[in-house]
PDB file of C-alpha atoms in Angstrom:
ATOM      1  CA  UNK A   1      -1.244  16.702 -17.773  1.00 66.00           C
ATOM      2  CA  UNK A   2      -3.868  15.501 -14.701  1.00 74.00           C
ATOM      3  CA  UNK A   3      -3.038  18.480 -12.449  1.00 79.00           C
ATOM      4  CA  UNK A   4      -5.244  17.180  -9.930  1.00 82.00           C
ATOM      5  CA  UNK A   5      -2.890  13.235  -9.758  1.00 83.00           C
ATOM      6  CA  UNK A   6      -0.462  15.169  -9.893  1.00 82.00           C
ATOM      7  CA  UNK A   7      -1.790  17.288  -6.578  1.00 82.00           C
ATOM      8  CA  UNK A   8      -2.866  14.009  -5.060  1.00 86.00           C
ATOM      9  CA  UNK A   9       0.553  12.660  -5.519  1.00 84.00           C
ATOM     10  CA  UNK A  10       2.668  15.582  -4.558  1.00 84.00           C
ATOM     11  CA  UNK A  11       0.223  15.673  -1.041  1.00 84.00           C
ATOM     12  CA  UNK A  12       1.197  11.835  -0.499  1.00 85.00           C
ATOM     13  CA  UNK A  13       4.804  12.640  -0.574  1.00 84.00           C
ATOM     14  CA  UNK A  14       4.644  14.070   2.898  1.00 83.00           C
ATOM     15  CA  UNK A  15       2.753  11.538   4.820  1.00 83.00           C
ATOM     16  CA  UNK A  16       5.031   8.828   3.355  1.00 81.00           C
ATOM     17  CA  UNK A  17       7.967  11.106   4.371  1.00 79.00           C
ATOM     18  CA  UNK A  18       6.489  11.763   7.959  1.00 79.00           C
ATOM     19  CA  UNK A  19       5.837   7.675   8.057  1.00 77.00           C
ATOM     20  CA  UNK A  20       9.193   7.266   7.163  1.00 79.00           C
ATOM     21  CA  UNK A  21       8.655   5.574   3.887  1.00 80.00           C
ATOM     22  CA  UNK A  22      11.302   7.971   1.649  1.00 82.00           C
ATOM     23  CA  UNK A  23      11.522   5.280  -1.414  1.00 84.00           C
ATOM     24  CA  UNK A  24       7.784   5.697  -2.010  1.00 83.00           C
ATOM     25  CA  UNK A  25       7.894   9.398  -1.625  1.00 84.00           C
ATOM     26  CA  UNK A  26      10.357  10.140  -4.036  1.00 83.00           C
ATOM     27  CA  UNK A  27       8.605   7.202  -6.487  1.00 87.00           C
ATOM     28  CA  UNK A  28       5.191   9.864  -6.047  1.00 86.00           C
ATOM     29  CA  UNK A  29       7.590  12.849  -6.917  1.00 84.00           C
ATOM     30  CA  UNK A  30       9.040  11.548  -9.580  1.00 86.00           C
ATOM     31  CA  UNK A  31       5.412  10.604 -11.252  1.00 86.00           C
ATOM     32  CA  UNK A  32       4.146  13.665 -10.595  1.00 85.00           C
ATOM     33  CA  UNK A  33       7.130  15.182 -12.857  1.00 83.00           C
ATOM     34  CA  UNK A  34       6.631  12.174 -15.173  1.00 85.00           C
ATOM     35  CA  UNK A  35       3.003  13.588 -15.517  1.00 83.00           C
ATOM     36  CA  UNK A  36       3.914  16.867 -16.532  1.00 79.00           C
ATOM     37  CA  UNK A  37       4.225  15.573 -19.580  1.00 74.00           C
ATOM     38  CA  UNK A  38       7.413  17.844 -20.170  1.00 72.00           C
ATOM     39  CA  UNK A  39       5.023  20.716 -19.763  1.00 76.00           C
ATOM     40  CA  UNK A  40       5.334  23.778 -17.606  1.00 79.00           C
ATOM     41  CA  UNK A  41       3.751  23.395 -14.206  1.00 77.00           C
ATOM     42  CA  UNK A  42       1.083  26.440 -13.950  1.00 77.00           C
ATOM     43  CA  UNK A  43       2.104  28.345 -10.856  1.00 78.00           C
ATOM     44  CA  UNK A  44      -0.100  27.041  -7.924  1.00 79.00           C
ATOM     45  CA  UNK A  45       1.471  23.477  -8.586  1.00 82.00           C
ATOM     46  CA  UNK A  46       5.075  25.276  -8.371  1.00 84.00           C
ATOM     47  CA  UNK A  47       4.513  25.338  -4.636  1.00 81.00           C
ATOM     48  CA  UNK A  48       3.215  21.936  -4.246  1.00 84.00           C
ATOM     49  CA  UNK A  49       6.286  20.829  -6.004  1.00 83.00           C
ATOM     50  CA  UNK A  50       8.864  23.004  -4.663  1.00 85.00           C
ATOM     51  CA  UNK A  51       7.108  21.490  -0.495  1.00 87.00           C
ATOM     52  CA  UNK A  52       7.830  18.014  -1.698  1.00 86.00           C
ATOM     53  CA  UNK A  53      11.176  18.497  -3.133  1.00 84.00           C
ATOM     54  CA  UNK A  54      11.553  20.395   0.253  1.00 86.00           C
ATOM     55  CA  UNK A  55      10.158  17.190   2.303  1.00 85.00           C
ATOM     56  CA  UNK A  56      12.081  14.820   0.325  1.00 84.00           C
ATOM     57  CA  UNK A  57      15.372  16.910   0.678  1.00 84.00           C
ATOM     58  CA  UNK A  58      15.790  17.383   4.330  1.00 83.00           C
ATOM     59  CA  UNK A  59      15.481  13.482   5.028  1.00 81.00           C
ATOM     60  CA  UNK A  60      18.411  12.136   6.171  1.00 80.00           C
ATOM     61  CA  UNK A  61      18.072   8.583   4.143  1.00 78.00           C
ATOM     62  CA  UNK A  62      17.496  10.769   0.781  1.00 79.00           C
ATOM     63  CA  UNK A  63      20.754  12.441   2.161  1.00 78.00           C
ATOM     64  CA  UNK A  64      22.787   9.779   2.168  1.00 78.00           C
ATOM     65  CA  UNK A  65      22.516   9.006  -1.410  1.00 78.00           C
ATOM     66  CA  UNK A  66      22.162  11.885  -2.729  1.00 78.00           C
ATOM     67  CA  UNK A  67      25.746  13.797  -2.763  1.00 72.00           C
ATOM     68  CA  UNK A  68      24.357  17.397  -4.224  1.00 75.00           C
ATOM     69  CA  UNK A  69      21.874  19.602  -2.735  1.00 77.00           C
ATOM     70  CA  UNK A  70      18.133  19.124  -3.764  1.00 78.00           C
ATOM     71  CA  UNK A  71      17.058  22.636  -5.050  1.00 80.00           C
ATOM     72  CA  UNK A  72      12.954  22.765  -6.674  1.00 79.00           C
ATOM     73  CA  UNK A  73      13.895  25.802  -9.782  1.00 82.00           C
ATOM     74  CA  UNK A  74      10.597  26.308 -12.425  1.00 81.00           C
ATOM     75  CA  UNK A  75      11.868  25.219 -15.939  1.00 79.00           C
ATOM     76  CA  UNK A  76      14.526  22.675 -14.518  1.00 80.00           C
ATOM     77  CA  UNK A  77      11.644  19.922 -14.161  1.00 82.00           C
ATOM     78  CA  UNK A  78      13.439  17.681 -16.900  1.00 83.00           C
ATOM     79  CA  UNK A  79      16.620  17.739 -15.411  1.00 82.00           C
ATOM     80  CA  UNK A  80      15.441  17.110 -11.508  1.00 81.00           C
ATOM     81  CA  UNK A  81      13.395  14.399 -12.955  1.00 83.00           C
ATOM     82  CA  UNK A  82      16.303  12.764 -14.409  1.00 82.00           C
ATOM     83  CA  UNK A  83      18.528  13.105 -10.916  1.00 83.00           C
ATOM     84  CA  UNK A  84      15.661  11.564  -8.770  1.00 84.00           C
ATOM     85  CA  UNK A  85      15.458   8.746 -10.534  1.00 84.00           C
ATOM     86  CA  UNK A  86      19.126   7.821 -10.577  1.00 81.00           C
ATOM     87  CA  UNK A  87      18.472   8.654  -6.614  1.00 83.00           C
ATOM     88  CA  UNK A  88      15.683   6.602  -6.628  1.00 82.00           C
ATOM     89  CA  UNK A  89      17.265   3.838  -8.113  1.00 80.00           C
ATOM     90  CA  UNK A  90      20.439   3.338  -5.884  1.00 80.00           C
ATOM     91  CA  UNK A  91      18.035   4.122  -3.023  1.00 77.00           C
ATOM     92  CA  UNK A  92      16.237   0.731  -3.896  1.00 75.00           C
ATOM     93  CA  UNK A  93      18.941  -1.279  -4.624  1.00 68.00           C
ATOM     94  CA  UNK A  94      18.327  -2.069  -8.458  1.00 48.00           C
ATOM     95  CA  UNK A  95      17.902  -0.497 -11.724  1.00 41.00           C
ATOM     96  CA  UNK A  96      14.966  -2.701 -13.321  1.00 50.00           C
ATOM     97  CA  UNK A  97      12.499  -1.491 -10.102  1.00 56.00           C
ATOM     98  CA  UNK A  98       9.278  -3.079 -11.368  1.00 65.00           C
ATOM     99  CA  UNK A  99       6.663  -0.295 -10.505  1.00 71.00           C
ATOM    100  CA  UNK A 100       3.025  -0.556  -9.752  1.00 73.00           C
ATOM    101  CA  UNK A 101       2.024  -0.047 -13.021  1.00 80.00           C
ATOM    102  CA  UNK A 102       4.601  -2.041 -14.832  1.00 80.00           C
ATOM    103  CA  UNK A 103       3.349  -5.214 -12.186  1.00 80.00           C
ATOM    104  CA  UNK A 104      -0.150  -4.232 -12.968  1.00 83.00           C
ATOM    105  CA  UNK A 105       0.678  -5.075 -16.940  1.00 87.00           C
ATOM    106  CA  UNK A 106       2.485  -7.990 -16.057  1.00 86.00           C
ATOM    107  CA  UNK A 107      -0.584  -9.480 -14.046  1.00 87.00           C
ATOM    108  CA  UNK A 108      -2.566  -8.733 -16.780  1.00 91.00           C
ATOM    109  CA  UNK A 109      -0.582 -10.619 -19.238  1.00 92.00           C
ATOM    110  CA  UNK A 110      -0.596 -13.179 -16.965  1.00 91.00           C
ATOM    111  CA  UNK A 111      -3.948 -13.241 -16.240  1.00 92.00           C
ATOM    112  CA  UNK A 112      -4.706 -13.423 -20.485  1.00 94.00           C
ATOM    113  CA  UNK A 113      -3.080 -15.842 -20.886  1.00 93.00           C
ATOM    114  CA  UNK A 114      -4.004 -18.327 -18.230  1.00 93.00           C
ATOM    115  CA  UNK A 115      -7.651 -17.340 -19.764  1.00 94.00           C
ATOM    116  CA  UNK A 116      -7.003 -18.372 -22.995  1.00 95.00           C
ATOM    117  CA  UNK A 117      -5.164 -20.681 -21.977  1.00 93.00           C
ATOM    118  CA  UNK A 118      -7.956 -22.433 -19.960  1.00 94.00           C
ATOM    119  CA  UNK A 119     -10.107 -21.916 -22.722  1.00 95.00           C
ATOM    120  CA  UNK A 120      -8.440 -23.553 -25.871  1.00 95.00           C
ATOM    121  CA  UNK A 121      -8.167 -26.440 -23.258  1.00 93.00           C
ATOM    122  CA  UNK A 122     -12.090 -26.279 -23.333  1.00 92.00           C
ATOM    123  CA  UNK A 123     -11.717 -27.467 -26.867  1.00 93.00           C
ATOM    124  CA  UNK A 124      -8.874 -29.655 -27.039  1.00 92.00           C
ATOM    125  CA  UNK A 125      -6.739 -27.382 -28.470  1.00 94.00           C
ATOM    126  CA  UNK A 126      -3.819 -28.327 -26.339  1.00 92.00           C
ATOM    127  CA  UNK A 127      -0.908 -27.279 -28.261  1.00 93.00           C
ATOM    128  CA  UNK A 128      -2.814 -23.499 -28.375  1.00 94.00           C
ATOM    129  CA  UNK A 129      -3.422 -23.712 -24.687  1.00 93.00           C
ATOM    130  CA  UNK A 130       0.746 -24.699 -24.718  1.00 93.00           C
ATOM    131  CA  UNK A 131       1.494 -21.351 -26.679  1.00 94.00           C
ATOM    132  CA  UNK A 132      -0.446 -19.619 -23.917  1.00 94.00           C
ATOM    133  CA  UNK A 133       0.665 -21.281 -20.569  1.00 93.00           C
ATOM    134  CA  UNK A 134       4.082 -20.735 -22.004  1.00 92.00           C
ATOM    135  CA  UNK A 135       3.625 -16.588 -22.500  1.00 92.00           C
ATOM    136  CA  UNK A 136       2.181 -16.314 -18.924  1.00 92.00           C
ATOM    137  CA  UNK A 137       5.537 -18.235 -17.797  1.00 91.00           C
ATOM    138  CA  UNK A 138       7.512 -15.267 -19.720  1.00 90.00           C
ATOM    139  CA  UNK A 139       6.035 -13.009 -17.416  1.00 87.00           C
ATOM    140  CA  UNK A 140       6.070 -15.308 -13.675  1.00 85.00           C
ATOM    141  CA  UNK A 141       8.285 -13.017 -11.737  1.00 81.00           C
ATOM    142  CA  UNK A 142       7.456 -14.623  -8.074  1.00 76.00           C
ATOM    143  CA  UNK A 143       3.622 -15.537  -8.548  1.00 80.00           C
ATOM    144  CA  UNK A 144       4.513 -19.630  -7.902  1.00 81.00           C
ATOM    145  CA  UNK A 145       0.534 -19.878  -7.894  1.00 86.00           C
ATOM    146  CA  UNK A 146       0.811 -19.536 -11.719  1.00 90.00           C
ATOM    147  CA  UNK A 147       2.145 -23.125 -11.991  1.00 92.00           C
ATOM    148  CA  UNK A 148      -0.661 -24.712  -9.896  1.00 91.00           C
ATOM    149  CA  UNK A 149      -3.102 -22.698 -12.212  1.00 92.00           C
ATOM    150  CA  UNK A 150      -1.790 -24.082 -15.292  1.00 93.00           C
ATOM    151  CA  UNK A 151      -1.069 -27.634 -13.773  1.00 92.00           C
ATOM    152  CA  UNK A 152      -4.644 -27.790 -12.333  1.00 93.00           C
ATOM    153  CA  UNK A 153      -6.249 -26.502 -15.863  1.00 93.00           C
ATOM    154  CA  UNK A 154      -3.951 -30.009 -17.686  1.00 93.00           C
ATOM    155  CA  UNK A 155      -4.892 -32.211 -14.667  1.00 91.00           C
ATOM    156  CA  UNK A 156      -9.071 -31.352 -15.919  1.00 91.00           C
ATOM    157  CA  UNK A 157      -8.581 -32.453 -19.486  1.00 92.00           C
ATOM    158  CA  UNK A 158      -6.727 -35.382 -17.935  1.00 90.00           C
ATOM    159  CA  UNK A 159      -3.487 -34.576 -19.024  1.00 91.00           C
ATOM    160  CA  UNK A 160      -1.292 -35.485 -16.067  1.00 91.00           C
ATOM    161  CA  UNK A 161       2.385 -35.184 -17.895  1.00 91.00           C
ATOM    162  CA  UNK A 162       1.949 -31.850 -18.489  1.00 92.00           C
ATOM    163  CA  UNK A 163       0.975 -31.255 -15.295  1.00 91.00           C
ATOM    164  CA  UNK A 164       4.119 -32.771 -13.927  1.00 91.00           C
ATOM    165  CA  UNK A 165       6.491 -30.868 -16.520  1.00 91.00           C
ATOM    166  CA  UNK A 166       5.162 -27.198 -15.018  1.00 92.00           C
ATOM    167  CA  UNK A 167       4.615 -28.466 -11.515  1.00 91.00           C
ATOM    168  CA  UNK A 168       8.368 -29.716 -11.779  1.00 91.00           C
ATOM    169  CA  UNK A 169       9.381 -26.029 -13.280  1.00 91.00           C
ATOM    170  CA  UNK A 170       7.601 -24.063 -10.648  1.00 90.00           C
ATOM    171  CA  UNK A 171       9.286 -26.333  -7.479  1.00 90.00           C
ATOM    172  CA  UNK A 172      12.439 -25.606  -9.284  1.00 89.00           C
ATOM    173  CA  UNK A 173      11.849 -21.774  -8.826  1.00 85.00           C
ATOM    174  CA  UNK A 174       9.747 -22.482  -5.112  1.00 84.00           C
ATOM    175  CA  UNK A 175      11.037 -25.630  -3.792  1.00 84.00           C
ATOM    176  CA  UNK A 176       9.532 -24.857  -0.405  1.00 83.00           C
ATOM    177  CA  UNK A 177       5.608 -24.500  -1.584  1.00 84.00           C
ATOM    178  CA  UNK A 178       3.522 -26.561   0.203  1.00 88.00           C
ATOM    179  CA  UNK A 179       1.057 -26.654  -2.314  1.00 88.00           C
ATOM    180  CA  UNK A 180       3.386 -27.095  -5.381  1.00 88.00           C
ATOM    181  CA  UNK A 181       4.601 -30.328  -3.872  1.00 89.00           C
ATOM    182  CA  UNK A 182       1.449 -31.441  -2.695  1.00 91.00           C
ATOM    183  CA  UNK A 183      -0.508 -31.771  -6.028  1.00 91.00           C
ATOM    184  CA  UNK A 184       3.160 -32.769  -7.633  1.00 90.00           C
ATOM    185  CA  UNK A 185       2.281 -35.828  -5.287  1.00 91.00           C
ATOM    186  CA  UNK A 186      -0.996 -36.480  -6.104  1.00 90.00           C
ATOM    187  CA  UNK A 187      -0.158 -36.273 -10.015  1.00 89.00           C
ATOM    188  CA  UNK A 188       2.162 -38.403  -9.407  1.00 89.00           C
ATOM    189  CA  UNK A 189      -0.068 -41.124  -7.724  1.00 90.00           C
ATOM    190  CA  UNK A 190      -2.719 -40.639 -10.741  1.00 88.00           C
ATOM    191  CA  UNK A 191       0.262 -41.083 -13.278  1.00 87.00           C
ATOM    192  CA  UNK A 192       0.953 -44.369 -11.458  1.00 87.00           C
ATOM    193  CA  UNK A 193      -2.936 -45.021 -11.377  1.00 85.00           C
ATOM    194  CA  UNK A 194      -3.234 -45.098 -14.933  1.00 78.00           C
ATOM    195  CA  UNK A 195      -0.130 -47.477 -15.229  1.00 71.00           C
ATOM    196  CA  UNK A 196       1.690 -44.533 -17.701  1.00 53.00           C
TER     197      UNK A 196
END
């Protein structure tokens, strides 16, 4: 248990009640009881805790999803934990909310893999550098950049067709990118270049 997060976190609940920004307050309360670790809060952070739950209850947006009343009790952490994030869910519209740290992972895996990627490239290894490009792909959520990476990484060992093939996948998912259809062009003019 980090009591002092878990202070930082419960003290950001109520400026990003006062700014209006409920969703994000209850996603702070709801770490903070995540971070307890199913552990007993020691008695100072009872109060810090029962001020959010406080801030969080009397705002008419929480209200309006949340049908019972929103009572802080010591011992019932588990169980309030359990109720704000059903809250928290319908208040954001979907069950699978991606949070920070989730995206942070994702990015990460992302970002290994383009590396590698990249780097089996470097030694003609194109079928490992395939195996790679393709796990960063399992984790694209909305980062259409990720296809111009890859495509831009075949297009330096000169291989153009491969390029295309995730150039043509990301326009499929962003058929509006500037950029994506830009270097789709110009592949395509170096595929006709080279008469393949």
């Amino acid at each position: 248990m980090n009591i002092r997060k878990i202070r930082e976190d419960l003290g950001r609940v109520r400026t990003s009640c006062q700014r209006r920004d409920v969703p994000h307050g209850l996603y702070l309360l709801i770490s903070s009881l995540k971070e307890l670790g199913g552990q007993k809060p020691t008695t100072d952070l009872r109060a810090d805790f029962r001020e959010a739950v406080n801030m969080i209850a009397s705002d008419p947006e929480f209200k309006a999803v949340c049908a019972q009343p929103l009572i802080y009790k010591p011992g019932s952490e588990r169980e309030l934990l359990g109720m704000l994030i059903q809250v928290y869910q319908t208040m954001v519209g979907k069950k699978n909310t991606e949070t920070y740290e989730e995206a942070s992972a994702r990015k990460l895996r992302i970002d290994h893999s383009l590396r590698d990627g990249k780097k089996f490239l470097s030694h003609g290894r194109v079928q490992d550098a395939e195996t790679c490009f393709a796990e960063a792909i399992k984790n694209y959520k909305d980062e259409n950049a990720l296809f111009l990476l890859i495509a831009r990484a075949y297009i330096e060992v000169k291989e153009v067709n491969r390029a295309i093939g995730y150039l043509r996948e990301g326009l499929k998912k962003a058929p509006q990118d500037p950029a994506l259809r830009s270097l789709a062009d110009e592949c395509l003019r170096m595929k006709a270049a080279q008469g393949s």
